[in-house]
Short mmCIF file of C-alpha atoms in Angstrom, two decimals:
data_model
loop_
_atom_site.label_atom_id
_atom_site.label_comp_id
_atom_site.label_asym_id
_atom_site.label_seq_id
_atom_site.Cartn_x
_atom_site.Cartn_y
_atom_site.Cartn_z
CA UNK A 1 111.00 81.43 14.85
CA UNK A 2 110.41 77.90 15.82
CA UNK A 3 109.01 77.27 12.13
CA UNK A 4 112.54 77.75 10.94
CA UNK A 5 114.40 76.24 13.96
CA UNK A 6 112.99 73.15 13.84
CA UNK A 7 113.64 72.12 10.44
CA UNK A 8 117.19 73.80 10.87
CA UNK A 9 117.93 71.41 13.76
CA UNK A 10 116.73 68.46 11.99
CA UNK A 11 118.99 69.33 9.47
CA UNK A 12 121.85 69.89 11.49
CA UNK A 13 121.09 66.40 13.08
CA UNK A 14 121.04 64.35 9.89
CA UNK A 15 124.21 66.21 8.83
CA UNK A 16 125.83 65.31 12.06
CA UNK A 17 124.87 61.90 11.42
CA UNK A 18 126.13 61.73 7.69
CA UNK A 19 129.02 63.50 9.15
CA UNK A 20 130.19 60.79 11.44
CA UNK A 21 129.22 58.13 9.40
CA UNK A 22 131.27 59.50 6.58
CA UNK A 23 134.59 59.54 9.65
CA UNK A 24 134.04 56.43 10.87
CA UNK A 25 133.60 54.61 7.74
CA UNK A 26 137.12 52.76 7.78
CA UNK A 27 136.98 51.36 11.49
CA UNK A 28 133.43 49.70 10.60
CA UNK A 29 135.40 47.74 8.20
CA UNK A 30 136.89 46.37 10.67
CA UNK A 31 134.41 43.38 11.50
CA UNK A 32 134.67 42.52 15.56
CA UNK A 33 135.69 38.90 16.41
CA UNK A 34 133.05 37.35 18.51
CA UNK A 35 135.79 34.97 19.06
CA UNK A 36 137.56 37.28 21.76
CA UNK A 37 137.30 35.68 25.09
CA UNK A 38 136.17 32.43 23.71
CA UNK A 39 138.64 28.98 23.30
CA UNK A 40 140.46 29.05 20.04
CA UNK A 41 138.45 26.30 18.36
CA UNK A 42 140.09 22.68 17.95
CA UNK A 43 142.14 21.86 15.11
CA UNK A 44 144.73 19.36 13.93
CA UNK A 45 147.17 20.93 10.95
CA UNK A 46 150.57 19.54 9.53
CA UNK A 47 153.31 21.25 10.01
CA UNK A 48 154.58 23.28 6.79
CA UNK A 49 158.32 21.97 7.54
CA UNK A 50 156.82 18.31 8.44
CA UNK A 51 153.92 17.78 6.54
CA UNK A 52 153.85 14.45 7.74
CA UNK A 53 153.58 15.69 11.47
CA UNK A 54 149.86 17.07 12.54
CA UNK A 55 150.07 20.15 15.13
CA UNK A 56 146.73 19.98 17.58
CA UNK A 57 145.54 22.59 19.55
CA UNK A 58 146.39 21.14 22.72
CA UNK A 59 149.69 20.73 21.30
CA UNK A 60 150.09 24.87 22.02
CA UNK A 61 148.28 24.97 25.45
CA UNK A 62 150.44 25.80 29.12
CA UNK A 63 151.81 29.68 27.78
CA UNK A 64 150.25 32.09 25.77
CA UNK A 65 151.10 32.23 22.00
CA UNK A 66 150.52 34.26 19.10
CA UNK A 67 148.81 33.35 15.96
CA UNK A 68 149.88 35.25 13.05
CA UNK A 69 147.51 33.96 9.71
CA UNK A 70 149.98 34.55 6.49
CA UNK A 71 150.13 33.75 2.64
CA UNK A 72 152.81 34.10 0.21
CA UNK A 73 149.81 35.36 -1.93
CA UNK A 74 149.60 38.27 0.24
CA UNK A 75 151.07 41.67 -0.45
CA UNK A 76 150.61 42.86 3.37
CA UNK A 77 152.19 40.14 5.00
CA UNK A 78 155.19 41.33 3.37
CA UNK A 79 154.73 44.61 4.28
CA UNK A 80 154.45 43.54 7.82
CA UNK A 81 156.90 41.16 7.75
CA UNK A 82 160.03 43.67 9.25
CA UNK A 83 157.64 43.23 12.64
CA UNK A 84 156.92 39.88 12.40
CA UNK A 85 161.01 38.89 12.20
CA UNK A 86 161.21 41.33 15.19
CA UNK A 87 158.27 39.86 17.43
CA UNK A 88 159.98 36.03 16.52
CA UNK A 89 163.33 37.61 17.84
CA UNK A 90 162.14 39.54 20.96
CA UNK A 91 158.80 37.88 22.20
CA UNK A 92 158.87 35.13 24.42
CA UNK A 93 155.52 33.49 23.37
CA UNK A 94 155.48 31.25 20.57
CA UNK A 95 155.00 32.53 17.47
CA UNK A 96 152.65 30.03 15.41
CA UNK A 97 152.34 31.04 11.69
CA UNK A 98 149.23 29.58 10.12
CA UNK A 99 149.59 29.53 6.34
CA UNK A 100 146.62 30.10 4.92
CA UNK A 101 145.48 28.58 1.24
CA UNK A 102 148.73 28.81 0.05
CA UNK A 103 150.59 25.71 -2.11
CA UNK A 104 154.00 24.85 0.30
CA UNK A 105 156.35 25.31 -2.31
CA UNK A 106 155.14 28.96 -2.62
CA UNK A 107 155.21 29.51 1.19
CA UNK A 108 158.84 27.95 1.06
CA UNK A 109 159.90 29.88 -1.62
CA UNK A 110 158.62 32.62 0.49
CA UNK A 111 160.24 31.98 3.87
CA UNK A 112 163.47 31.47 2.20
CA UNK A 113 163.23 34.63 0.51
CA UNK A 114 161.99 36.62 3.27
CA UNK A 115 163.04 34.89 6.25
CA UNK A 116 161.17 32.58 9.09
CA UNK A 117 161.11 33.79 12.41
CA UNK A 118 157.76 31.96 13.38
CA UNK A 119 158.64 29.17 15.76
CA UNK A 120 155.87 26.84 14.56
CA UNK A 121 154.75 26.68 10.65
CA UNK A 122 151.41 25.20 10.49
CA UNK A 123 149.16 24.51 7.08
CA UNK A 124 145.77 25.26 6.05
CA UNK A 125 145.09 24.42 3.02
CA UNK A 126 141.36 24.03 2.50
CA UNK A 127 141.00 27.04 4.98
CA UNK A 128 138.21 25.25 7.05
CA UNK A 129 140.16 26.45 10.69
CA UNK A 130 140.65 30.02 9.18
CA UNK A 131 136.57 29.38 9.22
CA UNK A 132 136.53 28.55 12.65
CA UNK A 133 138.69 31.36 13.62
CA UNK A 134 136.54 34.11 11.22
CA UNK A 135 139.51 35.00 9.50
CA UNK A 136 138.65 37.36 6.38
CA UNK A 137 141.51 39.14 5.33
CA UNK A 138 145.49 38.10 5.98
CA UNK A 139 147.21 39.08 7.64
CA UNK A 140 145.52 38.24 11.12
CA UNK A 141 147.01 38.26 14.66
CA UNK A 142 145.47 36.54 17.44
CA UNK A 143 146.84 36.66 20.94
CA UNK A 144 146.00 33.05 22.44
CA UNK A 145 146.42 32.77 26.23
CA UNK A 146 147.75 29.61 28.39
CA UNK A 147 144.41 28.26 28.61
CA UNK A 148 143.39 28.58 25.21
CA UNK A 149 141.50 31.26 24.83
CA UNK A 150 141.56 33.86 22.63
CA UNK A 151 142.58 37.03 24.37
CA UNK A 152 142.86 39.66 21.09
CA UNK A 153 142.86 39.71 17.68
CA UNK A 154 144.69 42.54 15.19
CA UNK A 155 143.25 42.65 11.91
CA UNK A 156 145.87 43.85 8.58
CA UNK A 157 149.34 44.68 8.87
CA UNK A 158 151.27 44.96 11.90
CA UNK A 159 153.04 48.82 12.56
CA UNK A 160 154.99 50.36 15.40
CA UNK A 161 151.94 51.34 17.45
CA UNK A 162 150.68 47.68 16.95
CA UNK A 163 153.76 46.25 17.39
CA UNK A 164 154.45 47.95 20.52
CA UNK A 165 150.52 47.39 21.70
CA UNK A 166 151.17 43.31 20.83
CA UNK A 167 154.02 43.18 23.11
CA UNK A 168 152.49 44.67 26.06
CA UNK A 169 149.41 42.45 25.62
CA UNK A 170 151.55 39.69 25.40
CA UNK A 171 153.57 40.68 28.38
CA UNK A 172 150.44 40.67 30.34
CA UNK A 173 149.29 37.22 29.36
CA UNK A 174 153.10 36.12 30.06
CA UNK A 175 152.26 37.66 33.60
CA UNK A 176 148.82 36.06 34.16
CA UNK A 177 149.75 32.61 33.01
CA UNK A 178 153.20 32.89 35.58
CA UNK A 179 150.39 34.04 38.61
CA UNK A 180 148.75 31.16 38.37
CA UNK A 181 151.49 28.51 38.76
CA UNK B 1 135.97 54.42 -45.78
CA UNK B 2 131.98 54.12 -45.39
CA UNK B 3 132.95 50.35 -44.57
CA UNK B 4 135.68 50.05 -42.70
CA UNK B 5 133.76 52.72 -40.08
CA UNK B 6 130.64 50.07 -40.39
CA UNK B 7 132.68 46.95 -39.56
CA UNK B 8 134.63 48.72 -36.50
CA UNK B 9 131.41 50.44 -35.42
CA UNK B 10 129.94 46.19 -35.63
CA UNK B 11 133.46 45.80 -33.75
CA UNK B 12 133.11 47.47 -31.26
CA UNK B 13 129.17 46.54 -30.17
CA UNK B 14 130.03 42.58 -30.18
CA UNK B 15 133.20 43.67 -28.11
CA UNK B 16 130.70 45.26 -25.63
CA UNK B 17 127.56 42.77 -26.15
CA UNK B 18 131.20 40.34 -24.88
CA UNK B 19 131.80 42.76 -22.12
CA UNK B 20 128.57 42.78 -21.21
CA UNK B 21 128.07 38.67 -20.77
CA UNK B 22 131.33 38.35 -19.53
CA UNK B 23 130.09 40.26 -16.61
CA UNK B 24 126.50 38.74 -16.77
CA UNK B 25 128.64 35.54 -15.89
CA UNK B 26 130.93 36.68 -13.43
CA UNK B 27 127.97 38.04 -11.28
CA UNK B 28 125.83 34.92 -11.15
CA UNK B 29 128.66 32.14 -10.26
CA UNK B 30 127.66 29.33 -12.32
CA UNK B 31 130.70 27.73 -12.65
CA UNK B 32 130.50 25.30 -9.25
CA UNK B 33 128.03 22.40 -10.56
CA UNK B 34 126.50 21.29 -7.00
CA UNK B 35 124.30 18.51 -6.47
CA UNK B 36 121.60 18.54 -3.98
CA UNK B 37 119.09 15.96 -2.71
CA UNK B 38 116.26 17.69 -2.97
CA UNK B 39 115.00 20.69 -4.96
CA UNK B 40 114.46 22.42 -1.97
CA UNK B 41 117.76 21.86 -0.52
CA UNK B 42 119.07 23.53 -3.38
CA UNK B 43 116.90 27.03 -2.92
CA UNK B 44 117.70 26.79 0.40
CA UNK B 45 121.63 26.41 -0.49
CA UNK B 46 120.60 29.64 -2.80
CA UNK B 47 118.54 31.85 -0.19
CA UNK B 48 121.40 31.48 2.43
CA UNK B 49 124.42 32.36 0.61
CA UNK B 50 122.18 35.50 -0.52
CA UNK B 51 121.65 36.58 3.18
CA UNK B 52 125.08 35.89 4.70
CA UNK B 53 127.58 38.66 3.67
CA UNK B 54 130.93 38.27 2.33
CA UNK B 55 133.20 39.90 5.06
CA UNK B 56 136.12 40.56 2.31
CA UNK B 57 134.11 42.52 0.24
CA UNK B 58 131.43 43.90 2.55
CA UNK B 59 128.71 44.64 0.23
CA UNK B 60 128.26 41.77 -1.74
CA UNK B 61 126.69 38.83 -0.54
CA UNK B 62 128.67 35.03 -0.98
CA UNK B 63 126.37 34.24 -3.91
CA UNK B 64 127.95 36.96 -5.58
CA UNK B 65 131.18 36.77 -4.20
CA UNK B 66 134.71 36.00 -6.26
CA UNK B 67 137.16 35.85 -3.63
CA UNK B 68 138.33 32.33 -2.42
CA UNK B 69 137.23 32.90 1.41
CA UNK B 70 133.60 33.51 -0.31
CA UNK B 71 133.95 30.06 -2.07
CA UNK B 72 134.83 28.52 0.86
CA UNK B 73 132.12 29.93 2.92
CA UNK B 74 129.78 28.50 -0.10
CA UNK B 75 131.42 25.47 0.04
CA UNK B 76 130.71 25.13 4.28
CA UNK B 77 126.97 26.31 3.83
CA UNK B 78 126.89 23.44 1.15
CA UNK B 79 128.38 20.68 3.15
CA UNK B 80 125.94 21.41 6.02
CA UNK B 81 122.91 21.27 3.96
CA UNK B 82 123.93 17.82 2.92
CA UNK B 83 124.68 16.99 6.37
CA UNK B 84 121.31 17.93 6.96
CA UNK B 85 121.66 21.45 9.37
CA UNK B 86 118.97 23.66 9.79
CA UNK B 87 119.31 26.92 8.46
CA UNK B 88 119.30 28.03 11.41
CA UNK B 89 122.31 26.22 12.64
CA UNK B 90 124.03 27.25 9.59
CA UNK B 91 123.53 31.18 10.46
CA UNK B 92 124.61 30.34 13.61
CA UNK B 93 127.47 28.83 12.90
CA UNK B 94 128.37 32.12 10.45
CA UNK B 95 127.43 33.95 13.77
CA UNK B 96 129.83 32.25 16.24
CA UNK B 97 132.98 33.14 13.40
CA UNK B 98 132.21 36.35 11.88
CA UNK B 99 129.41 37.89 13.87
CA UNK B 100 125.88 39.44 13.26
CA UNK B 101 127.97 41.93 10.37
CA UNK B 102 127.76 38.24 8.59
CA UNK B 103 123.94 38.36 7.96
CA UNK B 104 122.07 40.74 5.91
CA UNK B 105 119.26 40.16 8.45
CA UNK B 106 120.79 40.89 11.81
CA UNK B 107 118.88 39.92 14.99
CA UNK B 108 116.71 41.98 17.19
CA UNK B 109 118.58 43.37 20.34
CA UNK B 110 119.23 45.87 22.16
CA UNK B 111 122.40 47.12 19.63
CA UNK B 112 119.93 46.82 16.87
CA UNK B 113 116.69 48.31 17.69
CA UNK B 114 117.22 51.31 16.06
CA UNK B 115 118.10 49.51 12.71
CA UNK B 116 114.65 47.31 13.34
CA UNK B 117 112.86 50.55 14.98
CA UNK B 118 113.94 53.12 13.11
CA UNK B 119 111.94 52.97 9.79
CA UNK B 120 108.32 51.95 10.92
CA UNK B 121 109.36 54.82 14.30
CA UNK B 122 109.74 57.36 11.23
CA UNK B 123 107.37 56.53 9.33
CA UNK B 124 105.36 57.20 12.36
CA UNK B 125 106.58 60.65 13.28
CA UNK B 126 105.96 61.72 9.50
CA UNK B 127 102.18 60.56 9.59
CA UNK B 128 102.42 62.63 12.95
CA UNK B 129 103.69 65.76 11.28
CA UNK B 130 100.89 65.47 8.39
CA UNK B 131 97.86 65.09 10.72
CA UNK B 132 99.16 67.88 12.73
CA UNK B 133 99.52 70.09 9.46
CA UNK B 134 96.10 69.17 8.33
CA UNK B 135 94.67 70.17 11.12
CA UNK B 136 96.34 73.42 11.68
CA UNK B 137 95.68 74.05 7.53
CA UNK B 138 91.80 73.17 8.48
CA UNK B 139 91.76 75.71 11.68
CA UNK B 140 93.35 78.50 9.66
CA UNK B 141 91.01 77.97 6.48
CA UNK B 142 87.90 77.49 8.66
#
């Protein structure tokens, strides 16, 4: 009995293994940020509207903000874009879009097409502070609290479960940063 | 008839031997003429971006890479090597922005012992099994 039931539960085990693996295949794509709960790293970007005008981080630090990473080469930033235009209108934390490797003329054409409810525009070109923020894939959305660090981070489009998820985060960074004045 | 099958048949291989370079090329990533101080900078600039992972397209490595983030990952491995980083600092600095996913060669923790365990602990438990099978083949022959 045992010369059959051993073999059979190794089986089973390597099957259950396979099993899961085989499940859970699309959230491992998902690479974790080991930027959560550390500062969003320095930077100093012009402003897509003002190119002459550089935006720092310290520029953005006293309230929490949202960092949305965008291209006008990027199919699901459009797709997203419906909640984007609604979290510009309804949140009360900045919006800051950061364009990422994208010419300006194309990200115009693309704002004016689609509409611009970011508050801030920023540019980066060569794409060395999507580096420093481990972006891979656009669209990205950080949550950025009043101190600067980086409280969450959504990777790909934005639904109505994320949407709705965003907000409350937000809402709760809105109420930590008011607690402490 | 006879020829005009021959010359599509001769067609259709250079087509393929052209398929078949065209892809050769694409794989390798010639076309970014760097220059390096040293010879060994230069295999080190090589051995890196073969160990640090592309996160856009998880299972290819940035040497092999075509996507623009992988070119610009090349392109920050290559600036630090002329800034004179170890490679050390260079993982690292992968590590701190993308995580241990990033290298091929994660480190040894607690998360990852059973990555780093797991082969020599089965290899192990399958020398186990044969000795045990030996013996019990030796007691029942004996």
């Amino acid at each position: 009995m045992i010369r059959l039931a051993l073999p059979l539960a190794i089986f089973a085990l390597l099957l259950g293994l396979l099993l899961t693996g085989l499940f859970t295949a699309d959230q491992r794509q998902i690479v974790q940020s080991p930027l959560i709960g550390q500062p969003m790293p320095e930077f100093s970007l012009p402003l897509l509207h003002e190119p002459d005008t550089e935006l720092t981080r310290a520029d953005l630090l006293g309230q929490p903000f949202i960092l949305n990473v965008w291209g006008s080469w990027c199919p699901t930033c459009r797709d997203e874009h419906p909640w984007i235009t609604r979290l510009g209108q309804e949140s009360p934390a900045t919006l800051v879009g950061l364009n990422w490797k994208d010419e300006r003329a194309d990200a115009l054409r693309w704002l004016n097409a689609f509409g611009d409810s970011w508050d801030i525009q920023i540019m980066d070109y060569v794409g060395n502070t999507a580096i420093d923020l481990g972006v891979y894939g656009s669209p990205e959305t950080f949550l950025v609290d009043h101190e600067g660090i980086i409280r969450h981070k959504h990777i790909g489009a934005i639904n109505d479960a994320i949407y709705a998820d965003l907000v409350q985060r937000i809402d709760q960074l809105i109420a930590a940063s008011e607690g402490r004045s | 008839m006879m020829r005009m099958g021959l010359s599509s048949a001769t067609h259709v291989l250079s087509l393929l031997c052209g398929l078949l370079l065209a892809g050769a090329a694409a794989a390798t990533n010639p076309i970014e003429p760097l220059e390096f101080a040293s010879e060994t900078q230069r295999e080190r600039y090589h051995d890196l971006i073969d160990e640090i992972r592309c996160t856009v397209c998880q299972n290819q490595s940035l040497a092999s890479s075509d996507v623009p983030l992988a070119a610009d990952l090349r392109s920050a491995v290559y600036r630090q090597i002329r800034e004179g980083r170890a490679d050390s600092e260079i993982r690292n600095f992968m590590r701190d922005r993308y995580g241990d996913f990033v290298l091929y060669t994660p480190p040894l923790a607690a998360h990852t012992f059973l990555l780093w365990a797991g082969p020599p602990l089965l290899l192990v438990a399958g020398a186990l099994a044969c000795v045990v099978m030996i013996r019990r083949r030796r007691r029942m022959l004996r």
